[in-house]
PDB file of C-alpha atoms in Angstrom:
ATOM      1  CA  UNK A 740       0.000   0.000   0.000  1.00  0.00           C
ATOM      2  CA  UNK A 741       2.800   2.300  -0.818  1.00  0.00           C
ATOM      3  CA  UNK A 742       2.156   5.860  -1.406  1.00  0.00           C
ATOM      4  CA  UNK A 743      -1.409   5.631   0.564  1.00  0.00           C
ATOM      5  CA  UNK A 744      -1.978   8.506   2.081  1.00  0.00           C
ATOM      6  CA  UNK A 745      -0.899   8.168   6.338  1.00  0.00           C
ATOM      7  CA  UNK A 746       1.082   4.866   5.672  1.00  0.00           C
ATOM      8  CA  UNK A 747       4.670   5.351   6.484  1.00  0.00           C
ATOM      9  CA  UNK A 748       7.551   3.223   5.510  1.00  0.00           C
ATOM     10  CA  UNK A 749       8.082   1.772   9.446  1.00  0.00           C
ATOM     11  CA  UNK A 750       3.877   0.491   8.537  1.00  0.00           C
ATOM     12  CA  UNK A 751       4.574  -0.502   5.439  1.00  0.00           C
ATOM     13  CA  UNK A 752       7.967  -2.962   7.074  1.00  0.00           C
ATOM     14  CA  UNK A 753       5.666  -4.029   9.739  1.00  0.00           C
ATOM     15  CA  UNK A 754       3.052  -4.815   7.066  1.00  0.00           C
ATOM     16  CA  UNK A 755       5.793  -6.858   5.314  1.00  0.00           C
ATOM     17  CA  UNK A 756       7.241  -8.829   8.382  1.00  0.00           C
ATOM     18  CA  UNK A 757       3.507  -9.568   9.647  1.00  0.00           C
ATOM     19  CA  UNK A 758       2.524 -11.064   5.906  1.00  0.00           C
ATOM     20  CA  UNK A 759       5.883 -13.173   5.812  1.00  0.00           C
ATOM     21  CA  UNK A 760       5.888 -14.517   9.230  1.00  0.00           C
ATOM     22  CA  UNK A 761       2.368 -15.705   7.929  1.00  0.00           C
ATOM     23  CA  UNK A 762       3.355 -16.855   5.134  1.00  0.00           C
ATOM     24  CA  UNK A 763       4.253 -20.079   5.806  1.00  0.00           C
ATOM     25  CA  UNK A 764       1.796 -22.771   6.862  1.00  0.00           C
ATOM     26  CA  UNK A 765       4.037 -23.986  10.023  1.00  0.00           C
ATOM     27  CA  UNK A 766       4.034 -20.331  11.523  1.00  0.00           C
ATOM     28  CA  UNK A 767       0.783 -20.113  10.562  1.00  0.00           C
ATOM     29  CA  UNK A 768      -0.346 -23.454  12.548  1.00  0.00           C
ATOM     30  CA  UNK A 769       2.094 -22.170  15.397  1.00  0.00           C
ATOM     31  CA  UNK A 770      -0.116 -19.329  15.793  1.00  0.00           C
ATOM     32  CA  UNK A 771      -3.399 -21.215  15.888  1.00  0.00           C
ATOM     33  CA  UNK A 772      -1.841 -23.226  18.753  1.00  0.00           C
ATOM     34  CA  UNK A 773      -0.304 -20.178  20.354  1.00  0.00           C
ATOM     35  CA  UNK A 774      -3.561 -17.850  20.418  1.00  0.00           C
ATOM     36  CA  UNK A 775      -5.185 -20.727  21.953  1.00  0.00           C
ATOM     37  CA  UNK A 776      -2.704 -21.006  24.692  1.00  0.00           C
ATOM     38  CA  UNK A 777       0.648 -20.407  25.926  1.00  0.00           C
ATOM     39  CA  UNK A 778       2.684 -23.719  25.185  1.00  0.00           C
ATOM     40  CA  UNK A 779       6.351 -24.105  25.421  1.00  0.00           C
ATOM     41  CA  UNK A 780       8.434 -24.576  22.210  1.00  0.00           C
ATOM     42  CA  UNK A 781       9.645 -27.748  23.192  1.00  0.00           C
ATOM     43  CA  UNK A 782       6.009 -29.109  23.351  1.00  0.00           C
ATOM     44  CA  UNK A 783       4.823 -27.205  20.058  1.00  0.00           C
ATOM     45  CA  UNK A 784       8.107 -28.707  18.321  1.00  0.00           C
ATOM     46  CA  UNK A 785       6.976 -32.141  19.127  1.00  0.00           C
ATOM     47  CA  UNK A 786       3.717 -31.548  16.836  1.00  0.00           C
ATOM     48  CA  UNK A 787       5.830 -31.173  13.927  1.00  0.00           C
ATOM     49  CA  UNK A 788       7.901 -33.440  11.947  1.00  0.00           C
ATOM     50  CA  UNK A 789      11.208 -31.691  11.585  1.00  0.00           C
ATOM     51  CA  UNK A 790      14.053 -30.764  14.119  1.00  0.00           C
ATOM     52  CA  UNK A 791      13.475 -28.732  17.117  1.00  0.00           C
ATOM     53  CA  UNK A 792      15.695 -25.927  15.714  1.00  0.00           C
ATOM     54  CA  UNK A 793      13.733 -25.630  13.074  1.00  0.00           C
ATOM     55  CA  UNK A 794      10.491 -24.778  15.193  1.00  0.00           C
ATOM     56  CA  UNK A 795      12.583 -22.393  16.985  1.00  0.00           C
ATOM     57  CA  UNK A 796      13.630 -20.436  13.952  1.00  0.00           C
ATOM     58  CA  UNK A 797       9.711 -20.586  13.004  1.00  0.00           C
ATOM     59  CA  UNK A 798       8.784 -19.075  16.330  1.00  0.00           C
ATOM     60  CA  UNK A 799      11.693 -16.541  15.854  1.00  0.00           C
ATOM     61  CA  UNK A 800      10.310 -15.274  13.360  1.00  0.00           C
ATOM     62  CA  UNK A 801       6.362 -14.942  14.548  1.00  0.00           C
ATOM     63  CA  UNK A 802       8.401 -13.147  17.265  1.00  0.00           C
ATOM     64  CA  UNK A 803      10.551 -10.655  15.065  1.00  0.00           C
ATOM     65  CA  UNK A 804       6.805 -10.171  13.551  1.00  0.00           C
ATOM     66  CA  UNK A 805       5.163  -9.191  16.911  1.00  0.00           C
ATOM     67  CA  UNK A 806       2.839 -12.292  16.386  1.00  0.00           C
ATOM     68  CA  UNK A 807       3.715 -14.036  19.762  1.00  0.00           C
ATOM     69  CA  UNK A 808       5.906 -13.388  22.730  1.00  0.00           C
ATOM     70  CA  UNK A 809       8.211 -15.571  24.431  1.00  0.00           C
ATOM     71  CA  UNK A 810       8.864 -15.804  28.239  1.00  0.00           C
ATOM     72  CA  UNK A 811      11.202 -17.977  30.553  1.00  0.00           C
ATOM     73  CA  UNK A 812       9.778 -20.429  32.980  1.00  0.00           C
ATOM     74  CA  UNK A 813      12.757 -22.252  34.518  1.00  0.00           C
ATOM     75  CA  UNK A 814      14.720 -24.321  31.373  1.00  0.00           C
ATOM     76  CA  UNK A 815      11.108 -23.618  29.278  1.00  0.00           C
ATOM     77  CA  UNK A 816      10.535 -21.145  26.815  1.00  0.00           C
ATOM     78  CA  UNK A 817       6.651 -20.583  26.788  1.00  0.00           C
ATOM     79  CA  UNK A 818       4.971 -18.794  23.841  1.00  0.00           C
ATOM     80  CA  UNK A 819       1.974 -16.890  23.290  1.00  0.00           C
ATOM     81  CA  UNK A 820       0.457 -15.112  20.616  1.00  0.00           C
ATOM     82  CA  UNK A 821      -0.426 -11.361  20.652  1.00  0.00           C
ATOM     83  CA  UNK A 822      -4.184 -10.893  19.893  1.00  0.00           C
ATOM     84  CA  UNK A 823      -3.944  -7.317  19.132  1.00  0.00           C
ATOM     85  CA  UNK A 824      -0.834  -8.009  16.145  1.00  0.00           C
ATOM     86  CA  UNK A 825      -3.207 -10.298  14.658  1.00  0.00           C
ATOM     87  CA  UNK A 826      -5.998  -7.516  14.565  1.00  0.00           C
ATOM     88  CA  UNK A 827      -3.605  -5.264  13.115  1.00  0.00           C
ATOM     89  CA  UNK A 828      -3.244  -8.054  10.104  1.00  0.00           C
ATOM     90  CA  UNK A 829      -7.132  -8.137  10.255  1.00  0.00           C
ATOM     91  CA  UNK A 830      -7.255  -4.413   9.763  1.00  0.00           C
ATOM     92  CA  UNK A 831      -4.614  -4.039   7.501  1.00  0.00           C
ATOM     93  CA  UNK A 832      -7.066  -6.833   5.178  1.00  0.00           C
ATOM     94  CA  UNK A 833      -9.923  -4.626   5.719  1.00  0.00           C
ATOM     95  CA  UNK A 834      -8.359  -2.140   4.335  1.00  0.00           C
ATOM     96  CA  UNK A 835      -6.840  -3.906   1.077  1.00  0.00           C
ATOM     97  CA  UNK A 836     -10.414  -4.753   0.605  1.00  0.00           C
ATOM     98  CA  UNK A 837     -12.347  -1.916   1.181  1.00  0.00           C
ATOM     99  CA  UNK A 838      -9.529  -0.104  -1.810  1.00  0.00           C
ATOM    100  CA  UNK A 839     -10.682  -3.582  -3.818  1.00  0.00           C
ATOM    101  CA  UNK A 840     -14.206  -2.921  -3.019  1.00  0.00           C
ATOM    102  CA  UNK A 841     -14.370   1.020  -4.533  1.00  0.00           C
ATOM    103  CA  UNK A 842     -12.259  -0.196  -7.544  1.00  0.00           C
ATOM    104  CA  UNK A 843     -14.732  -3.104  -8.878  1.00  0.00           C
ATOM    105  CA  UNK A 844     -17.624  -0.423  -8.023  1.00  0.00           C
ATOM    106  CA  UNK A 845     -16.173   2.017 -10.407  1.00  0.00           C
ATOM    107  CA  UNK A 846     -15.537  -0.094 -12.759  1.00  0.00           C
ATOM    108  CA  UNK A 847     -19.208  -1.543 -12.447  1.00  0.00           C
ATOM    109  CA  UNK A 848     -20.349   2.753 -12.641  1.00  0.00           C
ATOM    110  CA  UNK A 849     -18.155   3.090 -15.380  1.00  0.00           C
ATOM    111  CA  UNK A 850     -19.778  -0.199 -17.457  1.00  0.00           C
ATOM    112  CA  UNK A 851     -22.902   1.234 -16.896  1.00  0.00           C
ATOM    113  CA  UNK A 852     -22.540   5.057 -18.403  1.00  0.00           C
ATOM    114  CA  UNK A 853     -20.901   2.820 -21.365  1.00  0.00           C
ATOM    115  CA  UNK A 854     -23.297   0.378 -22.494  1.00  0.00           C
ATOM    116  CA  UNK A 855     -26.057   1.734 -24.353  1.00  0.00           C
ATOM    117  CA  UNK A 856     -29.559   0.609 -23.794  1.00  0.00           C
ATOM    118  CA  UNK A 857     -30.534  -2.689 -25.464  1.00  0.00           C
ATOM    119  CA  UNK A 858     -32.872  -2.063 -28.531  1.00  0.00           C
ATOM    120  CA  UNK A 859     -35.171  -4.608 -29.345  1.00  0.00           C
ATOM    121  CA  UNK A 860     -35.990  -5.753 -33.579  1.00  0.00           C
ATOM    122  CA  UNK A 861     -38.985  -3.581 -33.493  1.00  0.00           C
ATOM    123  CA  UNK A 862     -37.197  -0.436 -32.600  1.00  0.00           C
ATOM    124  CA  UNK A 863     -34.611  -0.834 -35.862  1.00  0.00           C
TER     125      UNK A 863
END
């Protein structure tokens, strides 16, 4: 949504790291769990069938994004996801649509001053 009017280039990055760290089906499942409830990356990694490292670089990155926060609990890292990030993706949607939205109704305005009435065989 470059050159929007009111959407600066630190929204436009946080639109960009939000969209990637969603990107991906894993983070994406990650954050299903993690809005449910906090659970600790150990226990999420066990869900998925690759290396625990690999979940952890997955949750980096939902973190990086502001999707979910991490906090220590002994030798447990316990993640949880941030409700009001994943509004901001909501609204940031909303917004892509409603632009979508007034485009296909001008173009539907703009069909209709174009085509000219129908004219039946007993009008020729």
């Amino acid at each position: 949504m470059a050159g929007t009017t009111g959407t600066s280039a630190d929204d436009e990055d946080r639109a960009d790291a939000l969209f990637h760290a969603l990107s991906d089906r894993t983070r994406r499942d990650i954050m299903r769990r993690v809005l449910a409830g906090e659970h600790s990356v150990s226990v999420l990694a066990a869900k998925y069938d690759m290396s625990f490292a690999a979940v952890q670089k997955h949750v980096a990155v939902l973190e990086k994004a502001g999707l979910l926060t991490k906090r220590r609990q002994g030798r447990e890292q316990l993640a949880s996801g941030d409700v009001a990030a994943v509004r901001s993706v909501a609204s940031m949607l909303t917004e892509l649509e409603q632009v979508w939205r007034g485009r296909i109704a001008r173009i539907d305005d703009l069909l209709t001053l174009e085509t000219p009435p129908a004219t039946t065989p007993s009008e020729e």
